[in-house]
Tab-separated table of C-alpha atoms in Angstrom:
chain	number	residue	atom	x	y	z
J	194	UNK	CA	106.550	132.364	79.677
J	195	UNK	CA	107.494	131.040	76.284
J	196	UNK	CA	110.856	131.623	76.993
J	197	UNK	CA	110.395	129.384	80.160
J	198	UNK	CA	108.973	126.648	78.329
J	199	UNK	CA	111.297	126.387	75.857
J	200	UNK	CA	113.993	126.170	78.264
J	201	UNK	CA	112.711	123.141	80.699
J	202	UNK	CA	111.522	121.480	77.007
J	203	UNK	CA	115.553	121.354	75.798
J	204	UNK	CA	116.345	120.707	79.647
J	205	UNK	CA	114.206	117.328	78.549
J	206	UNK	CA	116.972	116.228	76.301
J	207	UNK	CA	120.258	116.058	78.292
J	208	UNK	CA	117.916	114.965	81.419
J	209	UNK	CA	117.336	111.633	79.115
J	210	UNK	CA	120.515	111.552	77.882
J	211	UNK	CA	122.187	111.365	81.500
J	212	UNK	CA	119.043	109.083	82.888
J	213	UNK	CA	119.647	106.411	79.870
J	214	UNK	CA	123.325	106.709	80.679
J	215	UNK	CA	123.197	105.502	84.511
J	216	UNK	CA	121.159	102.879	83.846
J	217	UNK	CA	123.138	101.305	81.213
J	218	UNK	CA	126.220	101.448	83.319
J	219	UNK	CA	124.071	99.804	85.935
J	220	UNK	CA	122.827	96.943	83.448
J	221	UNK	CA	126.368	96.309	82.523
J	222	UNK	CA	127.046	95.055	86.063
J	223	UNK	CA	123.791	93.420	86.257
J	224	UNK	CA	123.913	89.465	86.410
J	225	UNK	CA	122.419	87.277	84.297
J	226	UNK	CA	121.839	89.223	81.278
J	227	UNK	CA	119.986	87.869	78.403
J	228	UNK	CA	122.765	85.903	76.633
J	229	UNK	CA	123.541	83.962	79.730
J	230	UNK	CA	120.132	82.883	79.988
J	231	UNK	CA	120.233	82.000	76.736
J	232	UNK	CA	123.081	79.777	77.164
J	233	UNK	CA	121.334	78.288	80.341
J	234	UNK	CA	118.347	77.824	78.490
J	235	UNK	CA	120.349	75.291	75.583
J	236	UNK	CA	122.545	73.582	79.050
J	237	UNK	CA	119.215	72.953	80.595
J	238	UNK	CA	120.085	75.327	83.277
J	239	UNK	CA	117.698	76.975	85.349
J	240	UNK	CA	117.667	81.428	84.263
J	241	UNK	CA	118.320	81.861	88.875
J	242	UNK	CA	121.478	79.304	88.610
J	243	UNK	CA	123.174	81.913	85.889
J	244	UNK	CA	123.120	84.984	88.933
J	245	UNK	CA	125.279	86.195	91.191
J	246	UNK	CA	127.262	88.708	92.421
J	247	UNK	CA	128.474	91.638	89.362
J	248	UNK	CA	132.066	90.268	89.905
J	249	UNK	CA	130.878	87.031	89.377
J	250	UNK	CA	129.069	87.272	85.869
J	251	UNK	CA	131.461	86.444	82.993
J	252	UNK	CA	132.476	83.286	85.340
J	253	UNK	CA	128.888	82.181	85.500
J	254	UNK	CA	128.977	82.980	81.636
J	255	UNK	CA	131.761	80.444	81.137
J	256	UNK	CA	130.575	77.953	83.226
J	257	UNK	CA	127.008	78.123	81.676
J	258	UNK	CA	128.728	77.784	78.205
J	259	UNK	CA	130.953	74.630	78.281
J	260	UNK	CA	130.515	72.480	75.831
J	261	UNK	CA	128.641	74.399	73.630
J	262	UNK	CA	130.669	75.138	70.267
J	263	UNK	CA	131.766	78.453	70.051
J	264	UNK	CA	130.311	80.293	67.198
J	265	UNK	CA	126.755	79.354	68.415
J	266	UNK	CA	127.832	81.644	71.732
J	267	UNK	CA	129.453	84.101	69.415
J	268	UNK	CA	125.802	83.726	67.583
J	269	UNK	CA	124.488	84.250	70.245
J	270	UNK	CA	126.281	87.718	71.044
J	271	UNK	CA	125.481	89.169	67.979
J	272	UNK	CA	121.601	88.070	68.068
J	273	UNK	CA	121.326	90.183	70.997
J	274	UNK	CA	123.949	92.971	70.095
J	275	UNK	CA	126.690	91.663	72.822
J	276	UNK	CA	129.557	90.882	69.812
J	277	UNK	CA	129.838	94.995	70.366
J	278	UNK	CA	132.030	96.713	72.965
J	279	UNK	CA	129.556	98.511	75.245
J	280	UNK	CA	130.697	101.809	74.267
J	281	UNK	CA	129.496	100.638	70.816
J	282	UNK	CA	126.466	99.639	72.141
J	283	UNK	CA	125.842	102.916	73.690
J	284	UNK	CA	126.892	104.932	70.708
J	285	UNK	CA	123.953	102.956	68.919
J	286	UNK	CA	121.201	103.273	71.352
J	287	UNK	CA	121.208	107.009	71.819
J	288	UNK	CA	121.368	107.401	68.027
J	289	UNK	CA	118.533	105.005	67.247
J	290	UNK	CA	116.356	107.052	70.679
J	291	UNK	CA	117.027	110.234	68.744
J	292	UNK	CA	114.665	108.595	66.071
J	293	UNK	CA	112.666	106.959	68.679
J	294	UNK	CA	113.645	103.885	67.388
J	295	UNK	CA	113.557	101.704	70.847
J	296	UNK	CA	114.084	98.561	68.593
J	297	UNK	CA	113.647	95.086	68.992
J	298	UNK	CA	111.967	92.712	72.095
J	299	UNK	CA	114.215	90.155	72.421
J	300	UNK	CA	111.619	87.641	74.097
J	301	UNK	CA	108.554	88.850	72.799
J	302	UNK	CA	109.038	89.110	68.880
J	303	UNK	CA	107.921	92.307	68.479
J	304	UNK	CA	109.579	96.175	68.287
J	305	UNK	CA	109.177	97.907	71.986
J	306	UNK	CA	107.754	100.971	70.208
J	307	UNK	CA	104.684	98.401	68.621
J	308	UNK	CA	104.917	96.668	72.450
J	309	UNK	CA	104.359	99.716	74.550
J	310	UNK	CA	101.610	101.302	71.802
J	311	UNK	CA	99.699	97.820	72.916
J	312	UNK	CA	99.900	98.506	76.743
J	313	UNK	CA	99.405	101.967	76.862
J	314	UNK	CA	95.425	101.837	77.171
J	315	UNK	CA	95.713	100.514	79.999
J	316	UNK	CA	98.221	102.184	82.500
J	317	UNK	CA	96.513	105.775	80.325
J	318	UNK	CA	93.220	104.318	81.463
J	319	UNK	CA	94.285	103.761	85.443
J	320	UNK	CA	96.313	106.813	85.772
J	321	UNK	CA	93.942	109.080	83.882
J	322	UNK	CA	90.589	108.395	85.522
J	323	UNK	CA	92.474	107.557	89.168
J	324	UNK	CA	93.665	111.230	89.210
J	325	UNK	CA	90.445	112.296	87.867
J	326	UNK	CA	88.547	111.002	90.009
J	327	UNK	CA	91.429	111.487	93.494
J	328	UNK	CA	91.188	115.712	92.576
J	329	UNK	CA	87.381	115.554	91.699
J	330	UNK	CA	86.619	114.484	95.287
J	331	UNK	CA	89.732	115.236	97.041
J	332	UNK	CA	89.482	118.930	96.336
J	333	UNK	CA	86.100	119.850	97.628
J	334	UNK	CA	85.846	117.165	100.396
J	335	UNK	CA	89.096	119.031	101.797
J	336	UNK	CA	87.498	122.621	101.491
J	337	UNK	CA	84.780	121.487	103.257
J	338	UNK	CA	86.568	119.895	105.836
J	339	UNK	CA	88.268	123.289	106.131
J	340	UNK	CA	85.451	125.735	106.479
J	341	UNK	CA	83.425	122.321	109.369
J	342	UNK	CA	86.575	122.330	111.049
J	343	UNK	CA	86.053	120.699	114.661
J	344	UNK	CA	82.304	119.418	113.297
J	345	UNK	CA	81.169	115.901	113.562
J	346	UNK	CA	81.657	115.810	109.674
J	347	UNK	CA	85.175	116.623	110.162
J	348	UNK	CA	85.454	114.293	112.353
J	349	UNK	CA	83.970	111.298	110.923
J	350	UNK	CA	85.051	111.923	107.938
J	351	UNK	CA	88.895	112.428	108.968
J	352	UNK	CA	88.681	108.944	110.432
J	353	UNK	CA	87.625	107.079	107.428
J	354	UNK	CA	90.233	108.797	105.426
J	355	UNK	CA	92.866	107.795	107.870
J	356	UNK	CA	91.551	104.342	107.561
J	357	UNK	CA	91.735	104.439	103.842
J	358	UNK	CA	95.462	105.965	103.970
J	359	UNK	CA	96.761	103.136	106.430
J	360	UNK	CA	95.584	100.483	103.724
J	361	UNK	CA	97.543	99.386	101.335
J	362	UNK	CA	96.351	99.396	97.748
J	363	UNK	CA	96.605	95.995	96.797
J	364	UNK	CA	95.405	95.222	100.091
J	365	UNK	CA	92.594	97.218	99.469
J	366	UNK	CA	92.134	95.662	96.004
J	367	UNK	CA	92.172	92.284	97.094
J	368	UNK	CA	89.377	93.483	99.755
J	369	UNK	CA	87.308	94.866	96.938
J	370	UNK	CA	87.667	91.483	94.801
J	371	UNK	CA	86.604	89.389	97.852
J	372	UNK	CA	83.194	91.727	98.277
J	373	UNK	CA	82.132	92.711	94.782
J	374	UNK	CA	84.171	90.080	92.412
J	375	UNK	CA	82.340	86.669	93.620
J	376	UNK	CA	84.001	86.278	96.484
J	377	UNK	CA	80.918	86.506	98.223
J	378	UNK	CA	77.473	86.740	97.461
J	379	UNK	CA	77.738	89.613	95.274
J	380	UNK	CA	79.232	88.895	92.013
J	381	UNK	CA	78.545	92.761	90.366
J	382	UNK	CA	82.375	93.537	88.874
J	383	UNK	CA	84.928	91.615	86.756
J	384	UNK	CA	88.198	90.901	87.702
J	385	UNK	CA	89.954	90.057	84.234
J	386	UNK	CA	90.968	92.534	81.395
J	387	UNK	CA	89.932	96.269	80.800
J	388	UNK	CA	87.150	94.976	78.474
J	389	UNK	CA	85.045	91.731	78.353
J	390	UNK	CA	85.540	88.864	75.228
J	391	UNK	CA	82.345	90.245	73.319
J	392	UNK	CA	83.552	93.633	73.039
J	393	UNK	CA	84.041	94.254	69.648
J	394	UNK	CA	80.026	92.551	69.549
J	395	UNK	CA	78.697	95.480	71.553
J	396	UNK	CA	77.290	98.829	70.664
J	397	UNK	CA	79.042	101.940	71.314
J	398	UNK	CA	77.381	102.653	74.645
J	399	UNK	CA	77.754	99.276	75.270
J	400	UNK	CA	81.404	99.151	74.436
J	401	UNK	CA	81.429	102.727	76.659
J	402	UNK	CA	80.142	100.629	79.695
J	403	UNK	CA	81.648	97.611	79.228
J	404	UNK	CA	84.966	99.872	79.376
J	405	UNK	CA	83.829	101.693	82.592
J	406	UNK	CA	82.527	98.704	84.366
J	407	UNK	CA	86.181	97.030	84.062
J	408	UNK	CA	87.611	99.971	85.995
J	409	UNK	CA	85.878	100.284	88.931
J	410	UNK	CA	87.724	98.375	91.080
J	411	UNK	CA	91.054	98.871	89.778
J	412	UNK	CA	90.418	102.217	89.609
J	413	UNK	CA	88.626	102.777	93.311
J	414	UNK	CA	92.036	100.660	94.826
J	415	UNK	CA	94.005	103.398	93.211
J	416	UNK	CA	92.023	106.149	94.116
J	417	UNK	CA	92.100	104.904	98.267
J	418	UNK	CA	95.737	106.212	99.175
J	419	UNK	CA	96.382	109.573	96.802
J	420	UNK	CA	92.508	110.574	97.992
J	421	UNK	CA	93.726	110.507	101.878
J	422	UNK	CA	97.238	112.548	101.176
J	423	UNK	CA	95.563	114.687	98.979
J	424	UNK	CA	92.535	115.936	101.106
J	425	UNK	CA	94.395	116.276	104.118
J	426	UNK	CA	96.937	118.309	102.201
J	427	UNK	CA	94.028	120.632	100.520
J	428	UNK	CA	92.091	121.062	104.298
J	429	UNK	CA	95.449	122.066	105.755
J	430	UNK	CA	96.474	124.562	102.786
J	431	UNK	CA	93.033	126.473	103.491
J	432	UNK	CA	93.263	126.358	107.331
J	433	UNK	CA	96.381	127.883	106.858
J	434	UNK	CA	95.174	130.460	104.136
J	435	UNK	CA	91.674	130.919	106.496
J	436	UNK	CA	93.695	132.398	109.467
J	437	UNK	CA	95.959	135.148	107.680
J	438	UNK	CA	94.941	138.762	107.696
J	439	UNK	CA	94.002	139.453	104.462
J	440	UNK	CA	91.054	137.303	105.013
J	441	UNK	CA	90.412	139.294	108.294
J	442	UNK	CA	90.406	142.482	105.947
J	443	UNK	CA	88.091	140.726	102.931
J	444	UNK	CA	85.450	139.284	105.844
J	445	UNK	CA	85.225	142.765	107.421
J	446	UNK	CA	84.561	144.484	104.291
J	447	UNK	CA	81.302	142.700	104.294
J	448	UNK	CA	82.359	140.203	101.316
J	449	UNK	CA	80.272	137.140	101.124
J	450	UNK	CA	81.951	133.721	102.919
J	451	UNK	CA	81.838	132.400	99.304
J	452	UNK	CA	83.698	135.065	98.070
J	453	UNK	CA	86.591	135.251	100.505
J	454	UNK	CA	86.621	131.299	100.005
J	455	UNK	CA	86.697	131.206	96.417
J	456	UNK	CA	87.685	134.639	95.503
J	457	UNK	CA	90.654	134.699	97.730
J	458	UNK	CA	91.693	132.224	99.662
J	459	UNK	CA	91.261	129.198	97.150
J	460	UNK	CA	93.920	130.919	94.811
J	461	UNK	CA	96.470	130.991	97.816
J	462	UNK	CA	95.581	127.355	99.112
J	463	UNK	CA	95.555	125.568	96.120
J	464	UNK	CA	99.434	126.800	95.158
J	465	UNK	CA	100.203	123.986	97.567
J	466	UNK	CA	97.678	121.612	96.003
J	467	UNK	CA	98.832	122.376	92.361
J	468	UNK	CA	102.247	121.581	93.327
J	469	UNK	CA	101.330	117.896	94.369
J	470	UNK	CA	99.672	117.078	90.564
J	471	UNK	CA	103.174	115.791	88.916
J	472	UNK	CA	104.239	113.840	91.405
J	473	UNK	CA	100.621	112.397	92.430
J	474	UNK	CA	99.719	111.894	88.660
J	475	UNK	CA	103.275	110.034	88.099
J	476	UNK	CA	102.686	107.994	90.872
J	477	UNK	CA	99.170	106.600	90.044
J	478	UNK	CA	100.438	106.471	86.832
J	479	UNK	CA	103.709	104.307	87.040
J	480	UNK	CA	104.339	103.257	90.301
J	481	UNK	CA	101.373	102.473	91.718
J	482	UNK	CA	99.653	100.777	88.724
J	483	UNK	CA	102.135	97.476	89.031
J	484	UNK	CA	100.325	95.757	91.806
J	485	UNK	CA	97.032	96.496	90.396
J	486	UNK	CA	97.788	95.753	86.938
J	487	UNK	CA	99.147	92.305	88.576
J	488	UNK	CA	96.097	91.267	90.995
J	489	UNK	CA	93.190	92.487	88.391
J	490	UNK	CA	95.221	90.467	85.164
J	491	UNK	CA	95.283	94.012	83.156
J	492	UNK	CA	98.642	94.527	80.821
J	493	UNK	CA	100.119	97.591	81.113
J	494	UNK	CA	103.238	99.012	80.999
J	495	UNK	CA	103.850	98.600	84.572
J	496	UNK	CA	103.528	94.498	84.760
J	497	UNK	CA	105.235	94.766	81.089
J	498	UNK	CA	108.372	96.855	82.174
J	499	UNK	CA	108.553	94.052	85.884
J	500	UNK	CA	108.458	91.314	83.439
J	501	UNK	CA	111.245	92.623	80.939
J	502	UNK	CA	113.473	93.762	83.991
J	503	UNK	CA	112.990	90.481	85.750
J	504	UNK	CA	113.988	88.332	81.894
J	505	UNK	CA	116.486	91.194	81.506
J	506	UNK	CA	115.068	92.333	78.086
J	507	UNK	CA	116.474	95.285	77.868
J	508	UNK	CA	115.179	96.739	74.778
J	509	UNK	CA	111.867	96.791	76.608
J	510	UNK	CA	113.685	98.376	79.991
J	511	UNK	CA	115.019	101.047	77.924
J	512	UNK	CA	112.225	101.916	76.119
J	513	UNK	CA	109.956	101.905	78.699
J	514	UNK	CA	112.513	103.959	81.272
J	515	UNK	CA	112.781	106.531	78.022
J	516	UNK	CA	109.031	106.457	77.883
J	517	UNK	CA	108.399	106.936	81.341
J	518	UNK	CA	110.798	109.846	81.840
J	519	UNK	CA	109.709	111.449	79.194
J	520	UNK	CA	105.875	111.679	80.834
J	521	UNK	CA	107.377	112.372	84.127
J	522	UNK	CA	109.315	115.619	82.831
J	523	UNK	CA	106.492	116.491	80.591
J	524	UNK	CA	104.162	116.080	83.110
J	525	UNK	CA	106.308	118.509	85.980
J	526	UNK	CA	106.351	121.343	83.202
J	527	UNK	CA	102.320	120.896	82.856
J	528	UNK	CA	102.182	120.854	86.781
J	529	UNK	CA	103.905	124.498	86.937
J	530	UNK	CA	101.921	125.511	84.153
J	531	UNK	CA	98.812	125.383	86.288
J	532	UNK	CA	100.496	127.533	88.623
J	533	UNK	CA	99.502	130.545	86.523
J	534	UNK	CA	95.737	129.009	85.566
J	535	UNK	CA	95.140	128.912	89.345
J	536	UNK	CA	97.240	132.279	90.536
J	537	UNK	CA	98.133	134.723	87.009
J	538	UNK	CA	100.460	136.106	89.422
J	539	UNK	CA	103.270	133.653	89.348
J	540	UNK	CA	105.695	134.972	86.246
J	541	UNK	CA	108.193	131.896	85.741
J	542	UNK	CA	109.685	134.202	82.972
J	543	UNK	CA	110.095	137.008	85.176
J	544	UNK	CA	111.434	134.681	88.008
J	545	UNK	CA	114.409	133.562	85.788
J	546	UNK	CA	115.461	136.553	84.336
């Protein structure tokens, strides 16, 4: 097992390597980069005019840059690291990573490593207690479901859930804000910030609710589409499981149903389950934290990483694709980790040998 994990953790490295690599060569053809904005900035040019097609961008460069003197656009190159060939550039950026040196914002006056420190509280905080809080309720709801098959609760129950799945998040969010955020009579949540002005005025169980009472409806919008998937995925794993004949064998043995649920089949149906946690987890966590992040004014990485791709800061793009990769590996190697916790069977050692 060690030898397993020691294995996918130097797997991490050259993973990173080759992920930082595409994207660069992709932000090299990118339009618009940051010192033609620049340059549009000081003409009085709107930052859309500067884009255009790849092909197009060192013509859009030139034509953003007349009549400026020259050294201020060759300042203007070295301010944001452009007087370098990109190999150069490269070179540098994979030798200051190795240090996890991200360096410098170039919009925001601050270092990306200080920058994504400040915004992690919040995507940790949606990502953390949304999966919580999808597996918590997903999990058991689905078991149930399993062992009522065919009942009225199995029925009623399947419908809301397909109801839930078929909504979008942000729709779902917005829906949420209209009911419970003043947009009717009811006024009971916030809709601004993961914690209110007087925080830092409030005791600690007041500074505990205050915290929680921000994230309930960010939090229940996230929950709405990874709780459908995810107890439809655990009912079906232990219908399947339910059926097969060593549950045949354990029933007519005269175990208990509570045994052959839990002492049997839940090992077998959750392998399936298990499997989903990376990529669930990665989703609430990255992908599907944007929109939220957006509609109920939090800032997290999410809305910070949109904001630097759409100014093209690319300190900030880097770090934050580094960052997230990072997790997302980290977080597959925890997710078949849990494949022994739930079955000691599985021997990822034994399987690579």
């Amino acid at each position: 097992m060690w030898g397993y994990i020691l294995r996918r953790l130097l797997l991490i490295i050259p993973t990173l390597v080759i992920i930082l690599l595409v994207n660069f060569v992709i932000i090299q053809a990118a339009p618009g980069g940051p010192v033609e904005q620049a340059i549009a900035h000081l003409q009085g040019i709107g930052g859309a005019s500067v884009g255009g097609g790849a092909g197009e961008t060192s013509s859009n460069a030139s034509r953003a840059s007349r009549g400026l003197d020259p050294q201020l656009i060759k300042d203007i190159e070295k301010q944001y690291g452009f007087d370098k060939p990109a190999h150069e550039r490269l070179w540098l950026m994979l030798k200051n990573y190795a240090q996890l040196d991200f360096g410098k914002s170039f919009f925001r006056g601050a270092t990306v490593t200080d920058l994504i420190l400040e915004k992690m509280p919040v995507t940790i905080s949606l990502g953390l207690w949304a999966t919580l809080i999808t597996y918590l309720v997903s999990i058991p709801l689905g078991i149930r479901k399993a062992v009522h098959h065919g009942s009225h609760f199995d029925i009623w129950s399947s419908t809301a859930i397909i109801i839930g799945y078929a909504m979008p998040a942000f729709l779902f969010a917005m829906f949420l804000i209209v009911v419970f955020a003043g947009g009717t009579s009811l006024n009971w949540f916030p809709v601004r910030g993961l914690v209110s002005d007087n925080f830092e005025s409030l005791s600690t169980l007041g500074k505990i609710a205050d915290y929680f009472w921000h994230l309930v409806l960010p939090v229940t919008a996230l929950v709405i589409g990874g709780f459908a998937t995810l107890t439809i995925l655990t009912k079906n794993s232990f219908l399947n499981e339910i059926t097969r004949q060593y549950v045949v064998t354990a029933r007519a043995k005269g175990l208990s149903e509570r045994r052959v649920l839990y002492g049997h089949v839940f090992r077998n149906a959750m392998l399936l389950v298990v499997s989903g946690i990376p990529q669930a987890f990665i989703s609430v966590f990255f992908a599907g934290s944007l929109l939220i992040e957006v509609i109920f004014s939090l800032d997290g990485l999410g809305r910070m990483s949109y904001e630097a791709a759409v100014s093209r800061d690319y300190p900030v793009v880097f770090g934050s694709l580094f960052i997230f990769t990072l997790f997302g590996l980290l977080i597959k190697l925890i997710g078949d980790l849990c494949y022994t916790l739930v079955d000691p069977r599985i021997d990822f050692a034994a399987r690579n040998a």
